[in-house]
mmCIF file of C-alpha atoms in Angstrom:
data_model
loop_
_atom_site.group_PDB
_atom_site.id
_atom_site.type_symbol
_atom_site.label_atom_id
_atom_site.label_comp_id
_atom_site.label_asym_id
_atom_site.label_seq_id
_atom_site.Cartn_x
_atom_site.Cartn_y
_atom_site.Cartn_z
ATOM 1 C CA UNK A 24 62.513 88.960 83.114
ATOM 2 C CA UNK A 25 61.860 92.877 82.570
ATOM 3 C CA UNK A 26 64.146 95.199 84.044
ATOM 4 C CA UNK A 27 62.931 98.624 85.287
ATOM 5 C CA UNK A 28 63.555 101.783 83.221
ATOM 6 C CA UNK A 29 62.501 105.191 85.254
ATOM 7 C CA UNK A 30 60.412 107.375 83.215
ATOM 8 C CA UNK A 31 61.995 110.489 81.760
ATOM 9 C CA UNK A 32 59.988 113.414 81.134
ATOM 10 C CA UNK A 33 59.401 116.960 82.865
ATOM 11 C CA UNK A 34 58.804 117.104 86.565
ATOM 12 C CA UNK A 35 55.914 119.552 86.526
ATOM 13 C CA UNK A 36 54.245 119.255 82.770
ATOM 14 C CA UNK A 37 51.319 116.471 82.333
ATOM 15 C CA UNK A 38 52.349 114.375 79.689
ATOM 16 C CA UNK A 39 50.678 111.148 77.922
ATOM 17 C CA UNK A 40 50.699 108.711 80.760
ATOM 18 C CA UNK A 41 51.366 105.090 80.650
ATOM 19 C CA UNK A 42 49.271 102.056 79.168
ATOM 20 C CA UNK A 43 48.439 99.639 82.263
ATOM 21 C CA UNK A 44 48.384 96.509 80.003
ATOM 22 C CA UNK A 45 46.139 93.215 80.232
ATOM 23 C CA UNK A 46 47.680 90.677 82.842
ATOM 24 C CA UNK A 47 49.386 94.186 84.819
ATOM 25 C CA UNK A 48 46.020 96.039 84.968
ATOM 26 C CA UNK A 49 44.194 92.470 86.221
ATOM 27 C CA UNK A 50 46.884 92.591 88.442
ATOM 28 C CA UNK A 51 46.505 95.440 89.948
ATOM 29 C CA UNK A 52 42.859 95.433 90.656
ATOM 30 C CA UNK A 53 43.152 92.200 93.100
ATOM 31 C CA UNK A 54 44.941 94.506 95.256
ATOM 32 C CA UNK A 55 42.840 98.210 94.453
ATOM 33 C CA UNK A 56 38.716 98.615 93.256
ATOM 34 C CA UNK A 57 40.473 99.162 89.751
ATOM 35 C CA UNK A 58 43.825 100.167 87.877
ATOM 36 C CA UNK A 59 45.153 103.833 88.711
ATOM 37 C CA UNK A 60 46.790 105.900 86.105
ATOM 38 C CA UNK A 61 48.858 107.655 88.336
ATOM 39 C CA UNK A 62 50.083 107.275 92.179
ATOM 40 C CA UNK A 63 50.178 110.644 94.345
ATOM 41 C CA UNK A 64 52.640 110.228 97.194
ATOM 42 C CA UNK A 65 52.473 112.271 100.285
ATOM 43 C CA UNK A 66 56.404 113.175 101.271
ATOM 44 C CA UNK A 67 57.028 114.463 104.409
ATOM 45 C CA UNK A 68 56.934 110.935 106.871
ATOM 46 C CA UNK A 69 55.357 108.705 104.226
ATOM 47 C CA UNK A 70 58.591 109.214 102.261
ATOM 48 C CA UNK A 71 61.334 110.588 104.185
ATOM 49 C CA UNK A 72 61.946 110.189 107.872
ATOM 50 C CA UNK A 73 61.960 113.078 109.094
ATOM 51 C CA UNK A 74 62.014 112.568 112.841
ATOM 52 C CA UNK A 75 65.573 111.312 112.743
ATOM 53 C CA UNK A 76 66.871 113.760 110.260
ATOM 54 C CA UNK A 77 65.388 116.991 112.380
ATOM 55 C CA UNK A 78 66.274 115.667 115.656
ATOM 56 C CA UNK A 79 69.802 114.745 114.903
ATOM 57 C CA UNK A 80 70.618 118.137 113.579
ATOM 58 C CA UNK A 81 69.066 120.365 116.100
ATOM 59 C CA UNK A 82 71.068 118.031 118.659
ATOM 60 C CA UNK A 83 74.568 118.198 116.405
ATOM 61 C CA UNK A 84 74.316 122.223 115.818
ATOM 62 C CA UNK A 85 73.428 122.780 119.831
ATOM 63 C CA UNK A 86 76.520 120.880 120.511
ATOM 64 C CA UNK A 87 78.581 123.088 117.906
ATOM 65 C CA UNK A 88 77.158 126.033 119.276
ATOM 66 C CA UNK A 89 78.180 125.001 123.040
ATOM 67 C CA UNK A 90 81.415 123.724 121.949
ATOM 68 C CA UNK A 91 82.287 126.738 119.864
ATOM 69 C CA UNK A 92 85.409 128.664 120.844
ATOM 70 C CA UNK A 93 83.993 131.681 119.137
ATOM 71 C CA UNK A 94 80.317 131.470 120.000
ATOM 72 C CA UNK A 95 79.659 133.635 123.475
ATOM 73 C CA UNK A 96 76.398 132.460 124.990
ATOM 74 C CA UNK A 97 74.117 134.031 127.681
ATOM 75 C CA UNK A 98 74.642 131.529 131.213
ATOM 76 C CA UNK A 99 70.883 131.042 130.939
ATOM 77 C CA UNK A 100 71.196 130.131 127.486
ATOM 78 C CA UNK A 101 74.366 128.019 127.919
ATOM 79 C CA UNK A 102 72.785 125.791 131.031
ATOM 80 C CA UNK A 103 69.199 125.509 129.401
ATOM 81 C CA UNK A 104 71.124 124.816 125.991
ATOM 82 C CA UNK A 105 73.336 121.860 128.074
ATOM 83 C CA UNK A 106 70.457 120.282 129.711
ATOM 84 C CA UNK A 107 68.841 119.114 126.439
ATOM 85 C CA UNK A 108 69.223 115.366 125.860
ATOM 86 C CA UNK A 109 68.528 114.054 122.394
ATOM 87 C CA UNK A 110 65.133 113.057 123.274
ATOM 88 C CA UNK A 111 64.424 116.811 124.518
ATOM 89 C CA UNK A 112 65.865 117.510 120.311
ATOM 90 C CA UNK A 113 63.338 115.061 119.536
ATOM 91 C CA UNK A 114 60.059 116.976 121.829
ATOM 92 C CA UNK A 115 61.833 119.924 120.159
ATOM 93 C CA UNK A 116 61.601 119.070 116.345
ATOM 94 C CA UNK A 117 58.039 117.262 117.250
ATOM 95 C CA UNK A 118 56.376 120.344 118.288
ATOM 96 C CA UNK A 119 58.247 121.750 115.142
ATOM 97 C CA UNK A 120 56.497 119.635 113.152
ATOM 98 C CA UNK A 121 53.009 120.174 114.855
ATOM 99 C CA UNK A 122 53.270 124.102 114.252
ATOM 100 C CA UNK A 123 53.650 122.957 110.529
ATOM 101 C CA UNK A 124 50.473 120.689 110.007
ATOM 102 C CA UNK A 125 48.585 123.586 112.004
ATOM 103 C CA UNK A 126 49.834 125.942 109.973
ATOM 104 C CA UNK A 127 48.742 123.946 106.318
ATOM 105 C CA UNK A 128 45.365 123.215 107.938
ATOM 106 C CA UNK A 129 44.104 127.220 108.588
ATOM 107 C CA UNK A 130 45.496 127.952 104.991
ATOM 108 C CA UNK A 131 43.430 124.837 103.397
ATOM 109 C CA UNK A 132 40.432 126.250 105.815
ATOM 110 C CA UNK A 133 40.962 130.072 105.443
ATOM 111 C CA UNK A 134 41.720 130.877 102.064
ATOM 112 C CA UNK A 135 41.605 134.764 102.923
ATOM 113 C CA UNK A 136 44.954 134.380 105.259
ATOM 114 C CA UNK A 137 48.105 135.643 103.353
ATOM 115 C CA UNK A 138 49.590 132.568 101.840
ATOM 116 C CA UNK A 139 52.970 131.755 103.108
ATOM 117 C CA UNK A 140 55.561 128.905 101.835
ATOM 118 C CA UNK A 141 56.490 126.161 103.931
ATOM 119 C CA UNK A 142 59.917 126.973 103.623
ATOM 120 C CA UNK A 143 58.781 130.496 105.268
ATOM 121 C CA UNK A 144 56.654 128.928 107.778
ATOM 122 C CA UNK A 145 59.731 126.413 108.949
ATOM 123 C CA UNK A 146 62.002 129.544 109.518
ATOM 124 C CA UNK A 147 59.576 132.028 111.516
ATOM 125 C CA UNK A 148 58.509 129.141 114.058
ATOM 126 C CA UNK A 149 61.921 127.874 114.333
ATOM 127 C CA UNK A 150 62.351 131.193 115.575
ATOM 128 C CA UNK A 151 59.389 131.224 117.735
ATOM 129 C CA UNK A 152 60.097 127.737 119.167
ATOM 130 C CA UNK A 153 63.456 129.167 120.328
ATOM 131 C CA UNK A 154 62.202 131.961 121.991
ATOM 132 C CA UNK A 155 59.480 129.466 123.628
ATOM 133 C CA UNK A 156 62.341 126.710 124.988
ATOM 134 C CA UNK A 157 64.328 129.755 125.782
ATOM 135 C CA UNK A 158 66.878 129.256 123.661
ATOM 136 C CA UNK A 159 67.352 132.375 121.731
ATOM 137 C CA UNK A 160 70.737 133.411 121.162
ATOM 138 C CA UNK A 161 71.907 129.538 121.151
ATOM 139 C CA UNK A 162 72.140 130.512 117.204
ATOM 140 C CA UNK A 163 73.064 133.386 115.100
ATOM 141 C CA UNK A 164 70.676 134.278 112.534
ATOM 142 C CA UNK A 165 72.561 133.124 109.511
ATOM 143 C CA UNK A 166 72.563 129.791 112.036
ATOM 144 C CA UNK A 167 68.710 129.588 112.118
ATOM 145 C CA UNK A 168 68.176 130.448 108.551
ATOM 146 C CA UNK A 169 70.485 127.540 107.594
ATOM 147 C CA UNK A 170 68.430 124.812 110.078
ATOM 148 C CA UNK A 171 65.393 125.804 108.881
ATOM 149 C CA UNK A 172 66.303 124.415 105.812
ATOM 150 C CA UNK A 173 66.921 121.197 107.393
ATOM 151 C CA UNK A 174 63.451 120.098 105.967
ATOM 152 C CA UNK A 175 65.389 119.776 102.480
ATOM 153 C CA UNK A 176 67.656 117.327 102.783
ATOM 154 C CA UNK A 177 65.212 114.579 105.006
ATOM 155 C CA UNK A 178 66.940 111.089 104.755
ATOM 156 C CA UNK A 179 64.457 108.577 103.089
ATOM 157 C CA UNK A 180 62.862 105.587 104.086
ATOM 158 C CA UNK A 181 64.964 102.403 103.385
ATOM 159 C CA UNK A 182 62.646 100.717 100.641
ATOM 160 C CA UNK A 183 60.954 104.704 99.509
ATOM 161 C CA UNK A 184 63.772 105.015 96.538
ATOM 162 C CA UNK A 185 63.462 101.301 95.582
ATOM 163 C CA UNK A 186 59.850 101.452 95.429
ATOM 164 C CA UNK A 187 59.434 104.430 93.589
ATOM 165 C CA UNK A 188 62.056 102.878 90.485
ATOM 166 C CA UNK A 189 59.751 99.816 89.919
ATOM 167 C CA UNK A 190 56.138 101.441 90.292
ATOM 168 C CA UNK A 191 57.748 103.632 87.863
ATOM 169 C CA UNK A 192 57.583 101.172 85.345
ATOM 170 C CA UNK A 193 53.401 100.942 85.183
ATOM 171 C CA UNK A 194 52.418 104.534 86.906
ATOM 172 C CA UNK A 195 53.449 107.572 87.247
ATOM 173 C CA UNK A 196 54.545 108.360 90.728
ATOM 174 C CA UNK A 197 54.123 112.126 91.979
ATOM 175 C CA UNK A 198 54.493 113.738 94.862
ATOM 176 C CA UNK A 199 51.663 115.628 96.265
ATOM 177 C CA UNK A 200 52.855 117.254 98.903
ATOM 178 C CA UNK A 201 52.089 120.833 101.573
ATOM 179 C CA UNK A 202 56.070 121.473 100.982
ATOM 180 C CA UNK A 203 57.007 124.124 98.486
ATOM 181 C CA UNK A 204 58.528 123.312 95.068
ATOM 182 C CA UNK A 205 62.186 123.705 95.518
ATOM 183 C CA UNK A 206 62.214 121.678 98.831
ATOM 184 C CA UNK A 207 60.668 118.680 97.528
ATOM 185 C CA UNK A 208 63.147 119.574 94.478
ATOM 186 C CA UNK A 209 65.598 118.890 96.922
ATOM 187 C CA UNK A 210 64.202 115.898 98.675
ATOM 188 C CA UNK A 211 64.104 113.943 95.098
ATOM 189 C CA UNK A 212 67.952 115.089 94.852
ATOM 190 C CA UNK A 213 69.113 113.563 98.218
ATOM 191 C CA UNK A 214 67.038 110.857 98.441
ATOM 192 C CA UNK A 215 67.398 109.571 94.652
ATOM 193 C CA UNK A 216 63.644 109.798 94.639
ATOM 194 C CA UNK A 217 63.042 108.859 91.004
ATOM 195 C CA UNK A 218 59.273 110.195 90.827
ATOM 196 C CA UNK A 219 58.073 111.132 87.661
ATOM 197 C CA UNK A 220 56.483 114.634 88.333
ATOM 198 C CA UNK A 221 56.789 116.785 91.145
ATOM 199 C CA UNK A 222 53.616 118.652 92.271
ATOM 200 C CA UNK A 223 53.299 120.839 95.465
ATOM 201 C CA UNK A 224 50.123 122.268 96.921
ATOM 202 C CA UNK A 225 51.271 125.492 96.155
ATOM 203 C CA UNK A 226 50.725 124.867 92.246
ATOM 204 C CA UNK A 227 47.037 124.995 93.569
ATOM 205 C CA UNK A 228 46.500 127.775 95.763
ATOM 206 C CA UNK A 229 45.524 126.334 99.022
ATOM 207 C CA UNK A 230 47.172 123.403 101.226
ATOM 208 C CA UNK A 231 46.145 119.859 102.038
ATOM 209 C CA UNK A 232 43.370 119.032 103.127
ATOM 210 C CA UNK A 233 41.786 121.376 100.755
ATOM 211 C CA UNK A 234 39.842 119.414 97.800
ATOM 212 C CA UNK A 235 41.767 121.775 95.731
ATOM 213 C CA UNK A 236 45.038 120.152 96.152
ATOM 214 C CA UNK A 237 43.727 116.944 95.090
ATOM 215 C CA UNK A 238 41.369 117.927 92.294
ATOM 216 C CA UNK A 239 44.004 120.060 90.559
ATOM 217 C CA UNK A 240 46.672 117.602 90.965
ATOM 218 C CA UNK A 241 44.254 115.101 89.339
ATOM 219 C CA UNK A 242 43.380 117.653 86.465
ATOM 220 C CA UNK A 243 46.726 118.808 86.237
ATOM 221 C CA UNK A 244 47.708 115.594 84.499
ATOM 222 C CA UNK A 245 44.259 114.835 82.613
ATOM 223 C CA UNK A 246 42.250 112.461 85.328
ATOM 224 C CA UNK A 247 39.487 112.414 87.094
ATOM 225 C CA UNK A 248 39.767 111.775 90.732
ATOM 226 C CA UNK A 249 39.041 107.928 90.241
ATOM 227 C CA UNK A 250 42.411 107.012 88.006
ATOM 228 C CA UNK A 251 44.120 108.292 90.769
ATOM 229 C CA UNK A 252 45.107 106.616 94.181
ATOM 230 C CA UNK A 253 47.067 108.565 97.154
ATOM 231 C CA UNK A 254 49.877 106.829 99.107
ATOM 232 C CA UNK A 255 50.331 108.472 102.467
ATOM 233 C CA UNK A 256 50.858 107.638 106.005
ATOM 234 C CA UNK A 257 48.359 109.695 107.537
ATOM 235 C CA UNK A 258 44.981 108.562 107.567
ATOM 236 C CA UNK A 259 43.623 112.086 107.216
ATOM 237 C CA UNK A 260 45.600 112.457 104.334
ATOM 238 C CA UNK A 261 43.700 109.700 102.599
ATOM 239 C CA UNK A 262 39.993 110.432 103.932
ATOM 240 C CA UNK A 263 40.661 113.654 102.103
ATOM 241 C CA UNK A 264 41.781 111.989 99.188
ATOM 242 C CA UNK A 265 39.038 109.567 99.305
ATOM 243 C CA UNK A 266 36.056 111.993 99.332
ATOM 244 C CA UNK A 267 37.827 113.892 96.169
ATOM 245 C CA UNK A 268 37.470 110.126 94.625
ATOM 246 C CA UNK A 269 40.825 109.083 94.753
ATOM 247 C CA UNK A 270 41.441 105.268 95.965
ATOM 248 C CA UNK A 271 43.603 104.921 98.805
ATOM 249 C CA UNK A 272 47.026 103.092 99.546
ATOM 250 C CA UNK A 273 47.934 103.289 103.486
ATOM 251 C CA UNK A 274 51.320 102.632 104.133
ATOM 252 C CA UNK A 275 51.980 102.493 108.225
ATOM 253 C CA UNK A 276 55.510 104.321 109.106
ATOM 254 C CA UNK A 277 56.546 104.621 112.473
ATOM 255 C CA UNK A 278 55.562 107.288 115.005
ATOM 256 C CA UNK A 279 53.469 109.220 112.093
ATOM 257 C CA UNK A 280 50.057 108.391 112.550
ATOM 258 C CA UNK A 281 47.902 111.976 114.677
ATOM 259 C CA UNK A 282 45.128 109.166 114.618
ATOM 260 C CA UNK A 283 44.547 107.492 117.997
ATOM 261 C CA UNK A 284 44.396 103.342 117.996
ATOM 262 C CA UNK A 285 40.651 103.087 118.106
ATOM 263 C CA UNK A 286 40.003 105.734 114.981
ATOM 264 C CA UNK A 287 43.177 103.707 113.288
ATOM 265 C CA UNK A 288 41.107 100.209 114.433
ATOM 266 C CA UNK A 289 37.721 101.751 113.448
ATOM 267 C CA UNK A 290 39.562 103.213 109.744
ATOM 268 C CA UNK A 291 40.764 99.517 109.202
ATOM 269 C CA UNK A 292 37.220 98.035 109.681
ATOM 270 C CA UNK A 293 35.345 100.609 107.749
ATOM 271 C CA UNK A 294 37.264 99.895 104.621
ATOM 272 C CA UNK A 295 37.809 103.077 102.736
ATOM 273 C CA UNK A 296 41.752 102.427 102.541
ATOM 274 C CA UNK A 297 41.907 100.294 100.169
ATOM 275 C CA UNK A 298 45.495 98.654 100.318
ATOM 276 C CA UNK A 299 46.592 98.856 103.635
ATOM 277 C CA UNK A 300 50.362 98.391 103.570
ATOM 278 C CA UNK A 301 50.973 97.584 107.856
ATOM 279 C CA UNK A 302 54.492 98.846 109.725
ATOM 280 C CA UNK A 303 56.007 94.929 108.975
ATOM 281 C CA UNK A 304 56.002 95.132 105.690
ATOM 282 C CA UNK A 305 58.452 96.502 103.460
ATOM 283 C CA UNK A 306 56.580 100.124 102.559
ATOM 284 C CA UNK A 307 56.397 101.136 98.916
ATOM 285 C CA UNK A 308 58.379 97.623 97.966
ATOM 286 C CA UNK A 309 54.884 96.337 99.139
ATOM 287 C CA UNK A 310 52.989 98.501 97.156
ATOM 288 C CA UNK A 311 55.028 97.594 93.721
ATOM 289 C CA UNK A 312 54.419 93.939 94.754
ATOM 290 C CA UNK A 313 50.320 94.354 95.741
ATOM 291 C CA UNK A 314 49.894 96.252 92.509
ATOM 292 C CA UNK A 315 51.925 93.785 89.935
ATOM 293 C CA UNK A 316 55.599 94.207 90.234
ATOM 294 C CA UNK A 317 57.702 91.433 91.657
ATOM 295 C CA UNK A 318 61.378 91.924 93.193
ATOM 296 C CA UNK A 319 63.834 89.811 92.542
ATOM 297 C CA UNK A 320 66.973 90.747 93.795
ATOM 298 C CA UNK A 321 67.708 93.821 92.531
ATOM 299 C CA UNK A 322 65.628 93.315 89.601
ATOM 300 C CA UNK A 323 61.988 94.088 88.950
ATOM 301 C CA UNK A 324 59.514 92.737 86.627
ATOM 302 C CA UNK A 325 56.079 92.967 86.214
ATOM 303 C CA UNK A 326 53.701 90.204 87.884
ATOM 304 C CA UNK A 327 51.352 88.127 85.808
ATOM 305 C CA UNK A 328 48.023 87.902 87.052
ATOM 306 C CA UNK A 329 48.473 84.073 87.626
ATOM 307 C CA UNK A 330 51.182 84.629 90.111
ATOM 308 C CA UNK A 331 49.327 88.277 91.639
ATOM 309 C CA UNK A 332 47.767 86.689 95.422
#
């Protein structure tokens, strides 16, 4: 039995990749049209949950601020403030989120608009969003700044940091992802998120879904699009990929698919994904396995093809 070793080498810099040998590389194309080189993962609900994260700390701070023997509130603020249940948080960092992907998806169609970072974006509609719950005042503005950067320390999903350690031993595993450098910086830091290179769209001028993104990111380490494959939990995500000739790993988490049922039915028939990791299985853990690496305990090795299904 083979033990893992992460891959050390710079997070940003293309570097010689890593041989897919014999039995691995048969392996791995029972379960994709052929062996990648590398695996691009998309961050922000494929690996980190951040539903829970955001909604659990807008609902903790509005109870600080409430509770707060210094804070003075405006009534209206105070009673509209006290009303919110946790599942109101949860509308409340949903909406959040949707005034992100809107925002990424002018940028990616409108390259003349002034480019902004996410970490900008996150603070100026937090800001609006309060205004629009009428909520303004519930937090100082040293308050706001400091939630906006709740985005940076999203908890991962349970088997994400696992995963990443043993497909680390045949690929290289990097993040492709709208966020901005420094937060997904900070999102390897919290989460132990061992990926081997960290790129952000904004290395490439635009924002997913722009064919830039994935076309740099794919040049950026010396492929073409086809030695590439993009794991994401957005379907989207991956129909971009896959017309920029990436294959295509889907990996269902919960509550993140924009797709309705019959598109997600109609996706799953057509057969452009081409491992299709569903919401029972165990994430990237069942990507390592599908593409050659076995857990055992806490102990990976790579597969043979006589034992691959």
């Amino acid at each position: 039995m083979q033990s893992y070793r992460p891959i050390q080498n710079n997070l940003t810099s293309p570097t010689p990749l890593p041989c897919v040998s014999g039995s691995s590389s048969r392996s791995i194309s029972m379960a994709l049209p052929r062996a990648p080189r590398a695996l691009f993962f998309d961050v922000f609900g494929t690996c980190v949950d951040w539903r829970t994260t955001v909604s659990h700390a807008l609902d903790a701070q509005s109870h600080i601020a409430l509770n707060s023997a210094t804070t003075s509130l405006a009534t209206a603020v105070r009673m509209r403030a006290s009303n919110m249940t946790s599942a109101h948080w949860g509308d409340f960092a949903q909406q959040w989120r949707n005034t992100y992907k809107a925002f990424c998806h002018s940028l990616a169609a409108d390259p003349s608009l002034p480019w902004k970072t996410v970490d900008e974006h996150h603070l100026q509609s937090l800001r609006e969003l309060l205004v629009e719950w009428k909520l303004e005042g519930l937090w100082t503005d040293e308050e706001v700044r400091a939630l906006s950067l709740v985005w940076h320390r999203l908890e991962p999903w349970s088997d994400s940091a696992p995963g990443i350690r043993a497909l680390n031993m045949v690929f290289y595993t990097v993040t492709l992802s709208n966020g901005n450098l420094g937060l997904l910086a900070d999102l390897k830091a919290h989460g132990s998120l061992e990926f081997t290179h960290l790129f952000s769209a904004e290395l490439f001028g635009s924002y997913k879904p722009s064919p830039k993104v994935y076309l740099g990111a794919a040049e950026k380490l010396g492929l073409a699009g086809r030695d590439c494959a993009m794991v994401a939990a957005h379907l989207g995500d991956l129909k971009a990929a896959k017309s920029n000739g990436y294959m295509t790993i889907y990996v269902e988490r919960a509550g993140e698919e924009d797709w309705s049922q019959e598109e997600v039915e109609k996706a799953h028939s057509e057969g452009w994904v081409d491992l299709w990791i569903s919401l029972c299985d165990q994430g990237f853990i069942a990507v390592a396995e599908e593409l050659g690496i076995e857990f055992k305990g806490s102990v990976q090795v790579k597969r043979s093809a006589s034992t691959a299904h």
